[in-house]
Short mmCIF file of N, CA, C and O in Angstrom, two decimals:
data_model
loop_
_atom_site.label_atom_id
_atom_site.label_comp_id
_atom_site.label_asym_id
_atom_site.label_seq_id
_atom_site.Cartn_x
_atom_site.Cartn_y
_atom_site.Cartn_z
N UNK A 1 116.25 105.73 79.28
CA UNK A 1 116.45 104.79 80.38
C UNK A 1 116.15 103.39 79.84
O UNK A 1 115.11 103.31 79.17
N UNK A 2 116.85 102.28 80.00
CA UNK A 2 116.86 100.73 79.61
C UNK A 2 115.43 100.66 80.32
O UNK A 2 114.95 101.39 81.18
N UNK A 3 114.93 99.56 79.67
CA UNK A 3 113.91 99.00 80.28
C UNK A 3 113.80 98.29 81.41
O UNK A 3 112.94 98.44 82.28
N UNK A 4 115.29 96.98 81.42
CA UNK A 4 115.83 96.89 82.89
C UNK A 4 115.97 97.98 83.63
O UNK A 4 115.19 97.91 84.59
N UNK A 5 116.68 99.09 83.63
CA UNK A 5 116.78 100.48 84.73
C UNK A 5 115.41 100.65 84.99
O UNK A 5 115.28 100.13 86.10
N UNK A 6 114.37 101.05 84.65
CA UNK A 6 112.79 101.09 84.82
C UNK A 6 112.36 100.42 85.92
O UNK A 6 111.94 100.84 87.00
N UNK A 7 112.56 99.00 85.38
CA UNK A 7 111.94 97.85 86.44
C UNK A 7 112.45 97.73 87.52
O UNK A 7 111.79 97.55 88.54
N UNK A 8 114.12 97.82 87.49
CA UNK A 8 114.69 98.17 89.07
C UNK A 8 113.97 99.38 90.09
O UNK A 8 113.82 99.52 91.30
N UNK A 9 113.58 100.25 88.70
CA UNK A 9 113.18 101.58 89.86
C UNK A 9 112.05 101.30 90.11
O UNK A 9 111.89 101.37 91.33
N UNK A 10 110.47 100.79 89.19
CA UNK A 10 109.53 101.19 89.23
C UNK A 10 109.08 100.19 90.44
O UNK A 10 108.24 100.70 91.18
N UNK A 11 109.59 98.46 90.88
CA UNK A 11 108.83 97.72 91.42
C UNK A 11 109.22 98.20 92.59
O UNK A 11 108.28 98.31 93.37
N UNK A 12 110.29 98.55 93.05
CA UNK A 12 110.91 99.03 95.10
C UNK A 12 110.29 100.04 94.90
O UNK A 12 109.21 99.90 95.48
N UNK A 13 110.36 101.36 94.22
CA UNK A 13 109.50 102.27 93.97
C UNK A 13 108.21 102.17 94.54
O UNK A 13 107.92 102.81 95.54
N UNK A 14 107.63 101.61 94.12
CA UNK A 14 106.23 101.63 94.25
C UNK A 14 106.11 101.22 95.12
O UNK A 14 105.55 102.08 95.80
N UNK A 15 106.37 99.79 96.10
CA UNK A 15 106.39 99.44 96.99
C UNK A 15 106.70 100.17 98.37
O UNK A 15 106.07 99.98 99.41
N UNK A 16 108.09 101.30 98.15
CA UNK A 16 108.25 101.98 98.78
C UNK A 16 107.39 102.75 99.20
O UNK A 16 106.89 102.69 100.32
N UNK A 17 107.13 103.54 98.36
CA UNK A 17 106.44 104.84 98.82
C UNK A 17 104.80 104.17 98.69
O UNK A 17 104.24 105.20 99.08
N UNK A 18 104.13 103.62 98.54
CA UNK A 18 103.16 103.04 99.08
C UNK A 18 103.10 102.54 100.53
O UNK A 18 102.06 102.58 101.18
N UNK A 19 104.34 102.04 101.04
CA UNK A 19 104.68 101.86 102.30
C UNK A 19 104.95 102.96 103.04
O UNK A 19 104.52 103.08 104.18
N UNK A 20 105.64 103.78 102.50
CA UNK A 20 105.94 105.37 103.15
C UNK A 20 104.13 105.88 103.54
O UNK A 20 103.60 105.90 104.65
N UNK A 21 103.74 106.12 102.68
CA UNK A 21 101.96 106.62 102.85
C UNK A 21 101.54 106.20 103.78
O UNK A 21 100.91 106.89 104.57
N UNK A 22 101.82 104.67 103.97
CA UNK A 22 100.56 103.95 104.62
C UNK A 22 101.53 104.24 106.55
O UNK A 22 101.34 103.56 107.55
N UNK A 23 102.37 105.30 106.43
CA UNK A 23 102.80 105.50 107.63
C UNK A 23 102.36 106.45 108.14
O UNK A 23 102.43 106.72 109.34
N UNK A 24 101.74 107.23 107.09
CA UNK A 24 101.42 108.72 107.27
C UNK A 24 100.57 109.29 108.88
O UNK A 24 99.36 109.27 108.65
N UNK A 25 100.69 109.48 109.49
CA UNK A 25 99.32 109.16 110.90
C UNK A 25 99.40 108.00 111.67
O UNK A 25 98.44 107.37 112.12
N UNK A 26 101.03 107.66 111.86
CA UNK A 26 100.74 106.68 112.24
C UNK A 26 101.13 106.84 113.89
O UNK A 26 102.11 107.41 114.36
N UNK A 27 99.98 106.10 114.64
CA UNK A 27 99.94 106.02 115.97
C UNK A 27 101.80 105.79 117.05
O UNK A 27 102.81 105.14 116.75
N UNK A 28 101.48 106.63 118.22
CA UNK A 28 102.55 106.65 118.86
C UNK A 28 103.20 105.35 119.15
O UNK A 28 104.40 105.10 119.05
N UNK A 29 102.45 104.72 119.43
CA UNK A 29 102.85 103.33 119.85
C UNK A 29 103.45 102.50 119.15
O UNK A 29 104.45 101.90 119.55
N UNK A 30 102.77 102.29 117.65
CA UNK A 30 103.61 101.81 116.72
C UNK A 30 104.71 102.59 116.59
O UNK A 30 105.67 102.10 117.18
N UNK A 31 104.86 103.21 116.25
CA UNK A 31 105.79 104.50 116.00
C UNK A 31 106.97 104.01 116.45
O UNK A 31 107.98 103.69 115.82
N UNK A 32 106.61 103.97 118.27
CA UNK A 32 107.66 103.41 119.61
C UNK A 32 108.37 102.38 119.60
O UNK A 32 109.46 102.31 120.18
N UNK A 33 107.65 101.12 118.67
CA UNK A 33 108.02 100.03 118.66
C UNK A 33 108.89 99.91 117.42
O UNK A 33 109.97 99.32 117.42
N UNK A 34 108.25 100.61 116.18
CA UNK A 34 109.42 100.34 114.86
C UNK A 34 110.55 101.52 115.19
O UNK A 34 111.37 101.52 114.28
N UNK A 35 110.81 102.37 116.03
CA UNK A 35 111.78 102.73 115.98
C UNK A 35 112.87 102.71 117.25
O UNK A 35 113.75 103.54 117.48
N UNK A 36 112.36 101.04 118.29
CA UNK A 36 112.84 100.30 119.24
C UNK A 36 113.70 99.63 118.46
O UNK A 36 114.90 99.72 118.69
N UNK A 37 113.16 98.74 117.26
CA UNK A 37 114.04 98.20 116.33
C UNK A 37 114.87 99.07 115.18
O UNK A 37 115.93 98.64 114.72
N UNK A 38 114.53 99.81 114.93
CA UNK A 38 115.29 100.50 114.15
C UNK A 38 116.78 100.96 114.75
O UNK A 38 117.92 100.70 114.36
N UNK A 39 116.31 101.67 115.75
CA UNK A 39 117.50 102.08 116.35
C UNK A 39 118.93 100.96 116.99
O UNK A 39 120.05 101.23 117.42
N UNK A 40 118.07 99.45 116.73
CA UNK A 40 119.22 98.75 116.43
C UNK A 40 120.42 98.86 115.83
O UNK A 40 121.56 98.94 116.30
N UNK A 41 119.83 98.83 114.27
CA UNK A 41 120.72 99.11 113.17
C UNK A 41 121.48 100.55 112.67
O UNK A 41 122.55 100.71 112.10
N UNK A 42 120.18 101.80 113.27
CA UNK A 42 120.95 103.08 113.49
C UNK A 42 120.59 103.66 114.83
O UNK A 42 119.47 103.88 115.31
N UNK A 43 122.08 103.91 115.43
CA UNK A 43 121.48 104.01 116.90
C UNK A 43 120.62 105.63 117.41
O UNK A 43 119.97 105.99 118.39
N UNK A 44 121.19 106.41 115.82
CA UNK A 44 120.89 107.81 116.39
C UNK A 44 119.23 108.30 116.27
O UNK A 44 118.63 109.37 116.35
N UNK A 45 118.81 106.69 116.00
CA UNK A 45 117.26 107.14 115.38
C UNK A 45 116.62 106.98 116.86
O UNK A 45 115.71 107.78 117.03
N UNK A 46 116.88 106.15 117.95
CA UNK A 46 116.69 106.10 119.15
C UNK A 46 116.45 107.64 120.03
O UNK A 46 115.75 107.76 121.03
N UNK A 47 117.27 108.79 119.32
CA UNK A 47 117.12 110.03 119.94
C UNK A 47 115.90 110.48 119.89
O UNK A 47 115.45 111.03 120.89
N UNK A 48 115.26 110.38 118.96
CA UNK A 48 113.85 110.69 118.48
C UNK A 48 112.65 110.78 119.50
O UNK A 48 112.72 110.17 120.57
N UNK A 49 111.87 111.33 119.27
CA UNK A 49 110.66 110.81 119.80
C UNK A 49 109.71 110.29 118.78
O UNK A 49 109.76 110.60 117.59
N UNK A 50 108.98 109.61 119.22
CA UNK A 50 108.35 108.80 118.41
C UNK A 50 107.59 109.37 117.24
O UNK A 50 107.64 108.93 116.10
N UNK A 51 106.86 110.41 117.66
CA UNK A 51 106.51 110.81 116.91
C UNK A 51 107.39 112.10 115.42
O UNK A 51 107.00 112.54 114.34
N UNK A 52 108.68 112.24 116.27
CA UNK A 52 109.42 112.22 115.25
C UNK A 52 110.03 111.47 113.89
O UNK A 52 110.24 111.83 112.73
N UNK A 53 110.22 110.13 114.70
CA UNK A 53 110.45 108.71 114.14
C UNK A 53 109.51 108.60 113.10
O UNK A 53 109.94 108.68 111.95
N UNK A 54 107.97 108.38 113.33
CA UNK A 54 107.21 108.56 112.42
C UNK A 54 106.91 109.58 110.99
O UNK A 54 106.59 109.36 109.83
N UNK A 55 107.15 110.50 111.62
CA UNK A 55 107.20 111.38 110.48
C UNK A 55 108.44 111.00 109.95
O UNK A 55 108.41 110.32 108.93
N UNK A 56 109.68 111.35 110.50
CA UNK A 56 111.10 110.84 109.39
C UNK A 56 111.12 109.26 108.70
O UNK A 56 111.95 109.01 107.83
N UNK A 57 110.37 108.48 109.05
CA UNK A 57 110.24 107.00 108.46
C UNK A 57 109.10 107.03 107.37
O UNK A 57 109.13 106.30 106.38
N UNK A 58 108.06 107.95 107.65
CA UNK A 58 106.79 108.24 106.35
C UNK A 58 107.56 108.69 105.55
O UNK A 58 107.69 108.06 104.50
N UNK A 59 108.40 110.02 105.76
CA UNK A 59 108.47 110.98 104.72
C UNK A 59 110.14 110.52 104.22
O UNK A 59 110.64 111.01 103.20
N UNK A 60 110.78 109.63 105.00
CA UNK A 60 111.86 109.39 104.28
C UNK A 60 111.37 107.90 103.17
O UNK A 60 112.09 107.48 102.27
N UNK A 61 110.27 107.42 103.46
CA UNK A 61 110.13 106.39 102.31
C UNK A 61 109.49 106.94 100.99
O UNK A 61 109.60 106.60 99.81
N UNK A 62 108.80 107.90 101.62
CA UNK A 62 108.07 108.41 100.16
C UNK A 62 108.88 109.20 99.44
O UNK A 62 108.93 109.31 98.21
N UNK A 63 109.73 109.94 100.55
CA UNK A 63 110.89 110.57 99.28
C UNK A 63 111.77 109.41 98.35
O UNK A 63 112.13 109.63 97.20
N UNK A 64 111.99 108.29 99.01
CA UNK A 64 112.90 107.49 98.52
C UNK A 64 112.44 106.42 97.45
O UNK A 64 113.09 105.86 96.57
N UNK A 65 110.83 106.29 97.87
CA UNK A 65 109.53 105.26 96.27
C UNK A 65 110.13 106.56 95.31
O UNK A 65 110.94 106.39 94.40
N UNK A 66 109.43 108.18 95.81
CA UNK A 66 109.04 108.86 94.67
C UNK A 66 110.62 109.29 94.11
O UNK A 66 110.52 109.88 93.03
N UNK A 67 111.79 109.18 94.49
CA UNK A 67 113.07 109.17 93.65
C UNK A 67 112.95 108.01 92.73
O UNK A 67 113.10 108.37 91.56
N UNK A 68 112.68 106.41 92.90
CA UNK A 68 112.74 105.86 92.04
C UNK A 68 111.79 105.81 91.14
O UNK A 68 112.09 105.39 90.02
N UNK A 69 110.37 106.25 91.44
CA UNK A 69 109.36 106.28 90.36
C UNK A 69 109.67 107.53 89.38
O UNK A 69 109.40 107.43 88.18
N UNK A 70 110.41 109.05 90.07
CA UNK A 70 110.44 109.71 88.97
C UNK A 70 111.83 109.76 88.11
O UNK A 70 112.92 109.59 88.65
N UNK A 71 111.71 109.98 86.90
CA UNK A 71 112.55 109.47 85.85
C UNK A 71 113.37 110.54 85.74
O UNK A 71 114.45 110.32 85.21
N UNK A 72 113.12 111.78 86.14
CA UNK A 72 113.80 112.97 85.95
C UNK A 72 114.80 112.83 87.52
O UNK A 72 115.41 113.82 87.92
N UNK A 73 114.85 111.72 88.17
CA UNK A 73 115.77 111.76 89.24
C UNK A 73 116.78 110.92 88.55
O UNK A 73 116.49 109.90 87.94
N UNK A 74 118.22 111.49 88.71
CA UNK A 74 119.35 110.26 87.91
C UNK A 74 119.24 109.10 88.63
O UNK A 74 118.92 109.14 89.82
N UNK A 75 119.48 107.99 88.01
CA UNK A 75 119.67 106.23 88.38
C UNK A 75 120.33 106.34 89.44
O UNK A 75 119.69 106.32 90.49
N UNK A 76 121.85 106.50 89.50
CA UNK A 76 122.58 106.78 90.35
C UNK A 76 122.07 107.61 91.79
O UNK A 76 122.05 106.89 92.80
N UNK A 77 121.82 108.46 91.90
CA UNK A 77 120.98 109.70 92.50
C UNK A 77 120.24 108.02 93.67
O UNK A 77 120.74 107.26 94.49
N UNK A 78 118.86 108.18 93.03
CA UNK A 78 117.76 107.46 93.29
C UNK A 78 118.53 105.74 93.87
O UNK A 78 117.97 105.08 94.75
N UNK A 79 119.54 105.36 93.36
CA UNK A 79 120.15 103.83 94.02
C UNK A 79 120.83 103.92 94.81
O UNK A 79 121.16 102.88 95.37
N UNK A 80 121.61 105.67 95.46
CA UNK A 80 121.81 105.71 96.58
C UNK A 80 120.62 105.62 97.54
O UNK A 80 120.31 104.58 98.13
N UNK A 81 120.04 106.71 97.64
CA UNK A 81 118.95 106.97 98.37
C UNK A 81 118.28 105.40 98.90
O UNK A 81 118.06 105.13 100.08
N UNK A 82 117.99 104.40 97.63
CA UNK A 82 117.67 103.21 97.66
C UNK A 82 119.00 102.61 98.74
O UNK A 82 118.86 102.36 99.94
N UNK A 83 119.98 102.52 98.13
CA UNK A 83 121.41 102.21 99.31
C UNK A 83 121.26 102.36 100.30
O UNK A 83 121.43 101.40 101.04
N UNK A 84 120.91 103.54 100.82
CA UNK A 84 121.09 103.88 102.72
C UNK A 84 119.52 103.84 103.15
O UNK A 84 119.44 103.95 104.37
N UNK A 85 118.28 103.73 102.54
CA UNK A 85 117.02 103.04 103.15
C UNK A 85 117.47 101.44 103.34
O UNK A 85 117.40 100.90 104.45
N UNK A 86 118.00 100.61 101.92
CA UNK A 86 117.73 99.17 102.26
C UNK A 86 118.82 98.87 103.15
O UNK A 86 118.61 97.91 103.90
N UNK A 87 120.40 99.67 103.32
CA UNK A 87 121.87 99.86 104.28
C UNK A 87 120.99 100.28 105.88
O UNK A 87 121.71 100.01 106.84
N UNK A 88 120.21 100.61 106.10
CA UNK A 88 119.82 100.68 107.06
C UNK A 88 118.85 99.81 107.82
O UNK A 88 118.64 99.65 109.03
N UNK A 89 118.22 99.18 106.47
CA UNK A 89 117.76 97.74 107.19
C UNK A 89 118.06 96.37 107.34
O UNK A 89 117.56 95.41 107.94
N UNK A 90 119.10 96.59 106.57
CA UNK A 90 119.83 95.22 106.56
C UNK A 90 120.81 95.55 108.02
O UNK A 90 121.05 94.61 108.78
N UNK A 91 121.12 96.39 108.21
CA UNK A 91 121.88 97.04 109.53
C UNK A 91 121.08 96.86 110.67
O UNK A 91 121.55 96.54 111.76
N UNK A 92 119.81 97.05 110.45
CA UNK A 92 118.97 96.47 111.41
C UNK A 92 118.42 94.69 111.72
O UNK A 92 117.83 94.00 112.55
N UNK A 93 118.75 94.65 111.06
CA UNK A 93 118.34 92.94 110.94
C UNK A 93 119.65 91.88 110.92
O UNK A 93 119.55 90.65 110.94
N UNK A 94 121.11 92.78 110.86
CA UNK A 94 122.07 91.80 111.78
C UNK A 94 122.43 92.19 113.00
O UNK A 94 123.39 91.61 113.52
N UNK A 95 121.89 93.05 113.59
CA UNK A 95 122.12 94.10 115.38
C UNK A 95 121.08 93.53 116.06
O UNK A 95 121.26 93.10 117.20
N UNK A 96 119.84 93.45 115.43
CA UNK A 96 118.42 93.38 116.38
C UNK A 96 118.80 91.03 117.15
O UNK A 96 118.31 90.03 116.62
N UNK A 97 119.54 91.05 118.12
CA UNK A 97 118.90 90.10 118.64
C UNK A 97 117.49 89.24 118.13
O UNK A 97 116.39 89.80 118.10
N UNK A 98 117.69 87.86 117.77
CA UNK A 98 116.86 86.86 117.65
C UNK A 98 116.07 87.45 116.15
O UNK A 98 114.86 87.51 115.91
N UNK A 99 117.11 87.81 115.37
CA UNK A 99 116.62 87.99 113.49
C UNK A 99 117.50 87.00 112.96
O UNK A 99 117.15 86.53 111.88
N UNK A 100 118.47 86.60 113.42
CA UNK A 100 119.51 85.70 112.88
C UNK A 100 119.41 84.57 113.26
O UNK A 100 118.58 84.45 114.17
N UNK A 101 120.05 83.40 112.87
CA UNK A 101 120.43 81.74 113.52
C UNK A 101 121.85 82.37 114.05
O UNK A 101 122.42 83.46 113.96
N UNK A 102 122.16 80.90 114.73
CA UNK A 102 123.40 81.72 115.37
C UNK A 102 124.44 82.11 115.11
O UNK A 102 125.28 82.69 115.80
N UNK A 103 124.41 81.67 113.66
CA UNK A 103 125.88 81.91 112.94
C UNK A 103 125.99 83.37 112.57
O UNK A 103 127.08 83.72 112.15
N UNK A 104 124.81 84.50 112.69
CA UNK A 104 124.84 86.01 112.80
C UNK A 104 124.26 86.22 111.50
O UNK A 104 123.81 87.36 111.42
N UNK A 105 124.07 85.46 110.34
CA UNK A 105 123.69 86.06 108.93
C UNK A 105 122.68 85.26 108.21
O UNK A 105 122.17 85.58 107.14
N UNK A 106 122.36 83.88 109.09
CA UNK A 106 120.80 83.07 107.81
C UNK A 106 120.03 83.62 109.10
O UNK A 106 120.29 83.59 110.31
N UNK A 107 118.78 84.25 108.20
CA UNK A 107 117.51 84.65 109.16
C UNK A 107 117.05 83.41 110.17
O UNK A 107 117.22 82.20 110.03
N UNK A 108 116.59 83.92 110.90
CA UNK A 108 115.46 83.20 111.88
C UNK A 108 114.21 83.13 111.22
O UNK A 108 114.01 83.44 110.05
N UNK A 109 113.47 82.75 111.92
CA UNK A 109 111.65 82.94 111.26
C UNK A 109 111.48 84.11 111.52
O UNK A 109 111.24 84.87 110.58
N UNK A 110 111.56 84.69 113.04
CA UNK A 110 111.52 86.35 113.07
C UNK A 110 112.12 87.27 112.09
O UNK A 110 111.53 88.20 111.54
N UNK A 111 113.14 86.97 111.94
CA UNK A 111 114.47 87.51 110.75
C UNK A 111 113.97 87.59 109.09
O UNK A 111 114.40 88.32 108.19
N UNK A 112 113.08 86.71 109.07
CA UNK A 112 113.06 86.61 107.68
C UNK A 112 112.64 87.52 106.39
O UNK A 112 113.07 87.57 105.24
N UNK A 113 111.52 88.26 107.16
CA UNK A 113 110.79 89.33 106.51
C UNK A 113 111.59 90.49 106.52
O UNK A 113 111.27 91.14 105.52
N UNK A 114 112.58 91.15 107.23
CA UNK A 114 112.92 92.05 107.02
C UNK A 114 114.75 91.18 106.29
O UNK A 114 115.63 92.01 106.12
N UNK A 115 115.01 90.16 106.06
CA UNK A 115 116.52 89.68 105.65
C UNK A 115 116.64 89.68 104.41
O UNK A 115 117.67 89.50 103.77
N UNK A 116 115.08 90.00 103.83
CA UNK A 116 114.41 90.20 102.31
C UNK A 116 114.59 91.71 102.03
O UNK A 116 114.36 92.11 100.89
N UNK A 117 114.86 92.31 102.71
CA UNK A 117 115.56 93.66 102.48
C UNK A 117 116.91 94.03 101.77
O UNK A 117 117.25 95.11 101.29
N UNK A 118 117.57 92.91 101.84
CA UNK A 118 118.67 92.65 101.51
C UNK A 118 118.94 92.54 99.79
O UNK A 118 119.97 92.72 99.14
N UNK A 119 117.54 92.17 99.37
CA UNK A 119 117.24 92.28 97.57
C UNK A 119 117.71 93.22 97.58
O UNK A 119 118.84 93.41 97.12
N UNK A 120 116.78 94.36 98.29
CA UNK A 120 116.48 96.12 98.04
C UNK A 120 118.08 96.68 97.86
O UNK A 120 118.39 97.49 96.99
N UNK A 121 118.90 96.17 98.71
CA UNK A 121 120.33 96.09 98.68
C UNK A 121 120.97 95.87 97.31
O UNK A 121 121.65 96.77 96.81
N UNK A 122 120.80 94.94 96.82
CA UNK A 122 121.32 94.55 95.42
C UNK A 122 120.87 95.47 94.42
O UNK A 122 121.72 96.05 93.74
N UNK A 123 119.53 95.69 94.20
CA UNK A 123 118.66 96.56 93.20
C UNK A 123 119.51 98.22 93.35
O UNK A 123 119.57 99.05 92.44
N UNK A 124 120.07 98.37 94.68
CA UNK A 124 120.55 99.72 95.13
C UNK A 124 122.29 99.43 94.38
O UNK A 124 122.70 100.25 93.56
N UNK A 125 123.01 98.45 94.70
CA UNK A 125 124.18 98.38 94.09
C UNK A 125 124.15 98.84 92.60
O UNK A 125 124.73 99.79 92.07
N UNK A 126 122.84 97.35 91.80
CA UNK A 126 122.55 97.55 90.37
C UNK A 126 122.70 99.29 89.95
O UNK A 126 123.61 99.82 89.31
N UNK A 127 121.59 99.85 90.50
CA UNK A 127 121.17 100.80 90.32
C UNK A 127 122.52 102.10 90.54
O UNK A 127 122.30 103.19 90.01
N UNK A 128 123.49 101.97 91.11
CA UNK A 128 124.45 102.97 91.59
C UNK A 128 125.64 102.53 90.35
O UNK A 128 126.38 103.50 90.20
N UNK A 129 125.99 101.50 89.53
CA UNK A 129 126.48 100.82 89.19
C UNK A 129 126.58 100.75 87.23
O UNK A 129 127.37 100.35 86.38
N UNK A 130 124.99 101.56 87.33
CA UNK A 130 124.94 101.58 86.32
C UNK A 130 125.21 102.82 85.81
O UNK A 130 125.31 103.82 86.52
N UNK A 131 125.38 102.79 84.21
CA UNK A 131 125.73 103.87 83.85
C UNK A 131 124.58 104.46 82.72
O UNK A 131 124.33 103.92 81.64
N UNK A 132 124.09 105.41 83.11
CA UNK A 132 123.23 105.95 82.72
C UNK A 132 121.82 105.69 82.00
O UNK A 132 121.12 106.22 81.14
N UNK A 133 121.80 104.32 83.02
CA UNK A 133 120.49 103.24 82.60
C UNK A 133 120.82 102.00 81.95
O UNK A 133 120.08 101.04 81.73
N UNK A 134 122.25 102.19 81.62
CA UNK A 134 122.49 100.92 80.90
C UNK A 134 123.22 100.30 81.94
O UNK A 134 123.57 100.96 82.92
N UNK A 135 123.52 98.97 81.81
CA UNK A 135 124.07 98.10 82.51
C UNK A 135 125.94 98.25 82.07
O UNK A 135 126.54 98.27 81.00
N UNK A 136 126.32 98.32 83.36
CA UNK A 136 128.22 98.69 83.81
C UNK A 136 128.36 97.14 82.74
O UNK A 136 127.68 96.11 82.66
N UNK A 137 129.74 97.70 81.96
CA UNK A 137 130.43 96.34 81.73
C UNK A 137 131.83 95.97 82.81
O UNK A 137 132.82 96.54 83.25
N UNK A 138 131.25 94.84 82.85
CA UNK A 138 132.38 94.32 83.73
C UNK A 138 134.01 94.64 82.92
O UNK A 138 135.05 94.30 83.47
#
């Protein structure tokens, strides 16, 4: 694996599934509220109950850090997975009312923290794009 391929996986990686963990137990209420917004961007996550929501949002981030931290998952493989976590929040953050200015696509101040999701997006293209750790020639 390139040393670039590494660093794409290891920094969302880690971030990820450190974020996945820290969901682990996480209270109904929160739960209620991140998947009020979520279900913006995917509406079928709204079916849920919350405490479903929670568990599928813990355990779908930690599956999706620990695809990019482990090396025995293919690049490709692991930059989808990366694709439809960061495709789902960027999906959420042009649907969710008052994340945007009005032109529908430069963040708001509300908008901003999750419009940074949108890296995770690129790192997921990189990553699907490449060929077998090395970088696609144009």
């Amino acid at each position: 694996m390139a040393l670039s391929t590494a660093i794409l996986r290891a920094v969302p990686g880690a971030f990820i599934l450190n974020s996945g963990i820290g969901k682990l137990g996480m209270d109904p209420q929160t739960a209620a509220h991140m998947q009020g917004m979520a279900a913006q961007g995917v509406p079928p996550l709204g079916k849920l109950t919350p405490e479903q929501f929670a568990k599928f949002l813990s355990y779908g981030e930690i599956a999706v850090g620990a695809a990019l931290l482990l090396p025995f998952v293919p690049t490709k493989v692991a930059g989808l997975g990366l694709a439809a976590f960061s495709g789902s929040m960027v999906s959420m953050y042009l649907r969710t009312p008052g994340m945007t200015e009005a032109d529908g696509v430069r963040p708001s101040q509300d908008g901003t923290a999750v419009a940074k999701d949108s890296w995770l997006l690129a790192i997921a293209a990189a990553l699907v794009l490449s060929q077998n750790g090395k970088s696609a020639k144009a």
